[in-house]
Amino acid sequence: MALKTLSAKAAAALDQELMSTGAFSIDQLMELAGLAVSQVVYHVHPPSRGGRILVACGPGNNGGDGLVAARHLRHYGYQPSVYYPKRSKNELYQRLAKQLEDLQIAFVDDFTSAMKSADHVVDAVFGFSFSGEVREPFPAVIKALEETELPITSVDAPSSWDIETGPPQFGLGSKFNPTYLVSLTAPKPLVRHFKGRHFIGGRFVSPAIAKKYDFEVPNYQGVDQFVEVGADSTRKL
């Protein structure tokens, strides 16, 4: 099945549609997105391959998805740790962080050092709204992601990539290509530059909304919140 890609503008409009006529709240969408990410990690990197999962979270919704994923991973039997240097004052994010603290999930201050004892990294720093330069303290994170040999799962977009054009042509992030990518709702145009295994997550779009935005909902199986798709199965929306 050919899957269309959603531009940054279309993805933002779709999010607003889901939270208006779709009647979802932002925390519902974040919960379902984070659940999908956690299931992909379990699928590609079961606990038997190493349970130490380092989750890098940015200050926005992408970071919130990472916080949710960390909670689910803990319940699956992993030992997640979280790098979350720019904590939001928003109540939703504060509650998500508190849930992790109650599960005794460690929050780390030094991402590069934490990677030395990790088996897998979840990149939930920047999402589809990212543009411009990578600001502190995240340049060191992107550099570490570029250089590591650890498997990496990126949430919706490899951090530092432009949603439309993909990785920077040179400099920071230009050599970053994660092992796995979980596109939320639908792929974004950057997927044409992605070389790893690609998954669609976010099992919450109604047929009516999918029809309005002219894309097909993937054929999710059973209780799975994700579907794996081929790298050549996208066309622009």
CSV table of C-alpha atoms in Angstrom, one decimal:
chain,number,residue,atom,x,y,z
A,1,MET,CA,0.0,0.0,0.0
A,2,ALA,CA,1.4,3.4,-1.0
A,3,LEU,CA,1.4,5.8,1.9
A,4,LYS,CA,1.3,9.5,1.3
A,5,THR,CA,3.4,11.9,3.2
A,6,LEU,CA,2.0,14.8,5.3
A,7,SER,CA,3.8,18.2,5.1
A,8,ALA,CA,4.5,20.1,8.3
A,9,LYS,CA,1.5,22.4,7.5
A,10,ALA,CA,-0.8,19.5,6.9
A,11,ALA,CA,0.4,17.6,10.0
A,12,ALA,CA,-0.3,20.7,12.2
A,13,ALA,CA,-3.7,21.1,10.7
A,14,LEU,CA,-4.5,17.4,11.2
A,15,ASP,CA,-3.5,17.7,14.9
A,16,GLN,CA,-5.9,20.6,15.3
A,17,GLU,CA,-8.6,18.6,13.5
A,18,LEU,CA,-8.1,15.7,15.9
A,19,MET,CA,-8.5,18.0,18.9
A,20,SER,CA,-11.5,19.8,17.5
A,21,THR,CA,-13.9,17.8,15.4
A,22,GLY,CA,-12.1,14.6,16.4
A,23,ALA,CA,-12.8,15.4,20.1
A,24,PHE,CA,-9.4,14.1,21.3
A,25,SER,CA,-7.5,15.9,24.0
A,26,ILE,CA,-3.8,16.5,23.6
A,27,ASP,CA,-3.0,14.1,26.5
A,28,GLN,CA,-5.0,11.3,24.8
A,29,LEU,CA,-3.0,11.8,21.5
A,30,MET,CA,0.3,11.9,23.4
A,31,GLU,CA,-0.6,8.7,25.3
A,32,LEU,CA,-1.5,6.9,22.1
A,33,ALA,CA,1.6,8.2,20.3
A,34,GLY,CA,3.9,7.2,23.2
A,35,LEU,CA,2.3,3.8,23.4
A,36,ALA,CA,3.0,3.2,19.7
A,37,VAL,CA,6.6,4.2,20.2
A,38,SER,CA,7.0,1.9,23.2
A,39,GLN,CA,5.5,-1.0,21.2
A,40,VAL,CA,8.0,-0.4,18.3
A,41,VAL,CA,10.9,-0.5,20.7
A,42,TYR,CA,9.6,-3.7,22.2
A,43,HIS,CA,9.2,-5.1,18.7
A,44,VAL,CA,12.7,-4.2,17.4
A,45,HIS,CA,14.6,-4.5,20.7
A,46,PRO,CA,13.0,-6.9,23.2
A,47,PRO,CA,14.3,-6.8,26.8
A,48,SER,CA,16.4,-9.9,26.1
A,49,ARG,CA,18.7,-7.8,23.9
A,50,GLY,CA,19.4,-5.3,26.7
A,51,GLY,CA,16.9,-3.5,28.9
A,52,ARG,CA,18.7,-0.1,29.4
A,53,ILE,CA,16.7,2.4,27.3
A,54,LEU,CA,17.8,6.0,27.3
A,55,VAL,CA,15.0,8.4,26.2
A,56,ALA,CA,16.0,11.9,25.1
A,57,CYS,CA,13.1,14.3,25.5
A,58,GLY,CA,12.7,17.8,24.1
A,59,PRO,CA,10.6,20.5,25.6
A,60,GLY,CA,7.5,20.1,23.3
A,61,ASN,CA,5.0,17.5,22.3
A,62,ASN,CA,7.7,15.2,20.9
A,63,GLY,CA,9.3,15.1,24.3
A,64,GLY,CA,5.9,14.3,25.9
A,65,ASP,CA,5.6,11.3,23.6
A,66,GLY,CA,9.0,10.2,24.9
A,67,LEU,CA,7.9,10.6,28.5
A,68,VAL,CA,4.9,8.4,27.8
A,69,ALA,CA,7.0,5.8,26.0
A,70,ALA,CA,9.4,5.7,29.0
A,71,ARG,CA,6.5,4.9,31.3
A,72,HIS,CA,5.3,2.0,29.1
A,73,LEU,CA,8.8,0.7,28.7
A,74,ARG,CA,9.2,0.5,32.4
A,75,HIS,CA,6.0,-1.5,32.7
A,76,TYR,CA,7.3,-3.9,30.0
A,77,GLY,CA,10.3,-4.7,32.2
A,78,TYR,CA,13.0,-2.4,30.8
A,79,GLN,CA,15.1,-0.1,32.8
A,80,PRO,CA,14.6,3.3,31.1
A,81,SER,CA,16.4,6.5,32.0
A,82,VAL,CA,15.3,9.9,30.8
A,83,TYR,CA,17.3,13.0,29.6
A,84,TYR,CA,14.9,15.9,29.9
A,85,PRO,CA,16.9,19.1,30.4
A,86,LYS,CA,14.3,21.7,29.5
A,87,ARG,CA,11.3,20.7,31.6
A,88,SER,CA,8.0,22.4,30.6
A,89,LYS,CA,6.0,24.3,33.2
A,90,ASN,CA,2.8,23.0,31.5
A,91,GLU,CA,0.8,20.8,33.9
A,92,LEU,CA,0.5,17.9,31.5
A,93,TYR,CA,4.3,17.5,31.2
A,94,GLN,CA,4.7,17.9,34.9
A,95,ARG,CA,2.3,15.1,35.5
A,96,LEU,CA,4.1,12.9,32.9
A,97,ALA,CA,7.4,13.5,34.7
A,98,LYS,CA,5.9,12.8,38.1
A,99,GLN,CA,4.5,9.5,36.8
A,100,LEU,CA,8.1,8.5,35.9
A,101,GLU,CA,9.5,9.6,39.2
A,102,ASP,CA,6.9,7.5,41.0
A,103,LEU,CA,8.2,4.5,39.0
A,104,GLN,CA,11.7,5.4,40.1
A,105,ILE,CA,12.8,6.1,36.6
A,106,ALA,CA,16.1,8.0,36.7
A,107,PHE,CA,16.4,11.4,35.1
A,108,VAL,CA,20.0,12.0,33.9
A,109,ASP,CA,21.8,15.3,33.4
A,110,ASP,CA,24.6,14.2,31.1
A,111,PHE,CA,23.3,12.6,27.9
A,112,THR,CA,26.7,11.6,26.5
A,113,SER,CA,27.7,9.9,29.7
A,114,ALA,CA,24.4,8.1,30.0
A,115,MET,CA,24.7,6.7,26.5
A,116,LYS,CA,27.8,4.7,27.7
A,117,SER,CA,25.5,2.4,29.8
A,118,ALA,CA,22.5,2.3,27.4
A,119,ASP,CA,21.5,-0.5,25.1
A,120,HIS,CA,19.1,1.5,23.0
A,121,VAL,CA,18.2,5.2,22.6
A,122,VAL,CA,14.8,6.8,21.9
A,123,ASP,CA,15.2,10.2,20.2
A,124,ALA,CA,12.1,12.3,21.2
A,125,VAL,CA,13.8,15.7,21.1
A,126,PHE,CA,12.4,17.5,18.0
A,127,GLY,CA,9.2,16.6,16.0
A,128,PHE,CA,7.5,17.9,12.9
A,129,SER,CA,7.4,21.5,14.0
A,130,PHE,CA,11.2,21.8,14.2
A,131,SER,CA,13.0,24.3,12.0
A,132,GLY,CA,16.2,26.5,12.2
A,133,GLU,CA,19.2,25.8,14.3
A,134,VAL,CA,19.6,23.3,17.1
A,135,ARG,CA,19.8,25.3,20.4
A,136,GLU,CA,21.5,24.4,23.6
A,137,PRO,CA,21.7,22.0,25.3
A,138,PHE,CA,20.8,19.8,22.4
A,139,PRO,CA,23.8,20.2,20.0
A,140,ALA,CA,25.8,17.7,22.1
A,141,VAL,CA,22.8,15.3,22.0
A,142,ILE,CA,22.6,15.4,18.2
A,143,LYS,CA,26.4,15.0,17.9
A,144,ALA,CA,26.2,11.9,20.2
A,145,LEU,CA,23.4,10.5,18.2
A,146,GLU,CA,25.4,10.9,15.0
A,147,GLU,CA,28.5,9.2,16.5
A,148,THR,CA,27.0,6.3,18.5
A,149,GLU,CA,26.8,2.7,17.3
A,150,LEU,CA,23.8,2.1,19.5
A,151,PRO,CA,20.4,1.4,17.9
A,152,ILE,CA,18.2,4.5,17.9
A,153,THR,CA,14.5,4.9,17.5
A,154,SER,CA,13.4,8.4,16.4
A,155,VAL,CA,9.9,9.7,17.1
A,156,ASP,CA,8.2,11.2,14.1
A,157,ALA,CA,11.4,12.8,12.8
A,158,PRO,CA,15.1,12.3,13.4
A,159,SER,CA,16.1,15.2,15.6
A,160,SER,CA,17.8,18.1,13.6
A,161,TRP,CA,16.1,17.0,10.3
A,162,ASP,CA,13.8,19.4,8.5
A,163,ILE,CA,10.4,17.9,8.0
A,164,GLU,CA,10.3,18.8,4.3
A,165,THR,CA,13.9,18.4,3.2
A,166,GLY,CA,15.4,15.9,5.6
A,167,PRO,CA,18.9,16.1,7.2
A,168,PRO,CA,21.0,19.2,7.1
A,169,GLN,CA,23.2,19.4,4.0
A,170,PHE,CA,26.3,19.8,6.2
A,171,GLY,CA,27.3,20.3,9.8
A,172,LEU,CA,25.4,19.1,12.9
A,173,GLY,CA,22.9,16.4,12.1
A,174,SER,CA,24.0,15.9,8.5
A,175,LYS,CA,25.3,12.4,9.3
A,176,PHE,CA,22.5,11.4,11.6
A,177,ASN,CA,20.3,8.6,10.3
A,178,PRO,CA,18.6,6.5,13.1
A,179,THR,CA,18.1,2.8,13.0
A,180,TYR,CA,14.3,3.1,13.3
A,181,LEU,CA,11.7,5.8,12.7
A,182,VAL,CA,8.2,5.9,14.0
A,183,SER,CA,6.1,8.3,11.9
A,184,LEU,CA,3.1,9.4,13.9
A,185,THR,CA,-0.2,9.3,12.0
A,186,ALA,CA,1.5,9.4,8.6
A,187,PRO,CA,5.0,9.7,7.1
A,188,LYS,CA,6.5,13.2,6.6
A,189,PRO,CA,8.4,14.1,3.4
A,190,LEU,CA,11.8,13.6,5.2
A,191,VAL,CA,11.2,9.9,5.1
A,192,ARG,CA,12.7,9.8,1.6
A,193,HIS,CA,16.1,10.4,3.2
A,194,PHE,CA,15.6,7.8,5.9
A,195,LYS,CA,17.6,4.5,5.4
A,196,GLY,CA,16.4,2.3,8.3
A,197,ARG,CA,13.3,0.5,9.3
A,198,HIS,CA,10.2,2.6,9.1
A,199,PHE,CA,7.0,2.3,11.2
A,200,ILE,CA,3.7,4.1,11.3
A,201,GLY,CA,2.2,4.7,14.8
A,202,GLY,CA,-0.8,6.5,16.2
A,203,ARG,CA,-3.9,4.3,15.9
A,204,PHE,CA,-6.5,7.0,16.4
A,205,VAL,CA,-7.4,8.6,13.0
A,206,SER,CA,-11.1,8.1,12.0
A,207,PRO,CA,-11.9,7.2,8.4
A,208,ALA,CA,-13.6,10.6,7.9
A,209,ILE,CA,-10.5,12.6,8.9
A,210,ALA,CA,-8.2,10.3,6.8
A,211,LYS,CA,-10.5,10.9,3.8
A,212,LYS,CA,-10.4,14.7,4.4
A,213,TYR,CA,-6.6,14.7,4.4
A,214,ASP,CA,-6.5,12.1,1.6
A,215,PHE,CA,-4.4,9.4,3.1
A,216,GLU,CA,-5.1,5.8,4.0
A,217,VAL,CA,-5.0,4.5,7.6
A,218,PRO,CA,-2.5,1.6,7.8
A,219,ASN,CA,-3.8,-1.9,8.3
A,220,TYR,CA,-3.0,-2.3,12.0
A,221,GLN,CA,-3.1,-5.9,13.2
A,222,GLY,CA,-4.7,-7.1,16.4
A,223,VAL,CA,-3.8,-4.9,19.3
A,224,ASP,CA,-0.7,-3.5,17.6
A,225,GLN,CA,-0.4,0.3,17.7
A,226,PHE,CA,2.1,0.3,14.8
A,227,VAL,CA,2.7,-1.0,11.3
A,228,GLU,CA,6.0,-1.5,9.5
A,229,VAL,CA,6.2,0.0,6.0
A,230,GLY,CA,8.8,-0.2,3.2
A,231,ALA,CA,11.1,2.7,2.6
A,232,ASP,CA,9.8,3.1,-1.0
A,233,SER,CA,6.1,3.2,-0.2
A,234,THR,CA,5.5,6.9,0.2
A,235,ARG,CA,4.2,9.6,-2.1
A,236,LYS,CA,3.7,13.3,-1.3
A,237,LEU,CA,0.5,14.8,0.2
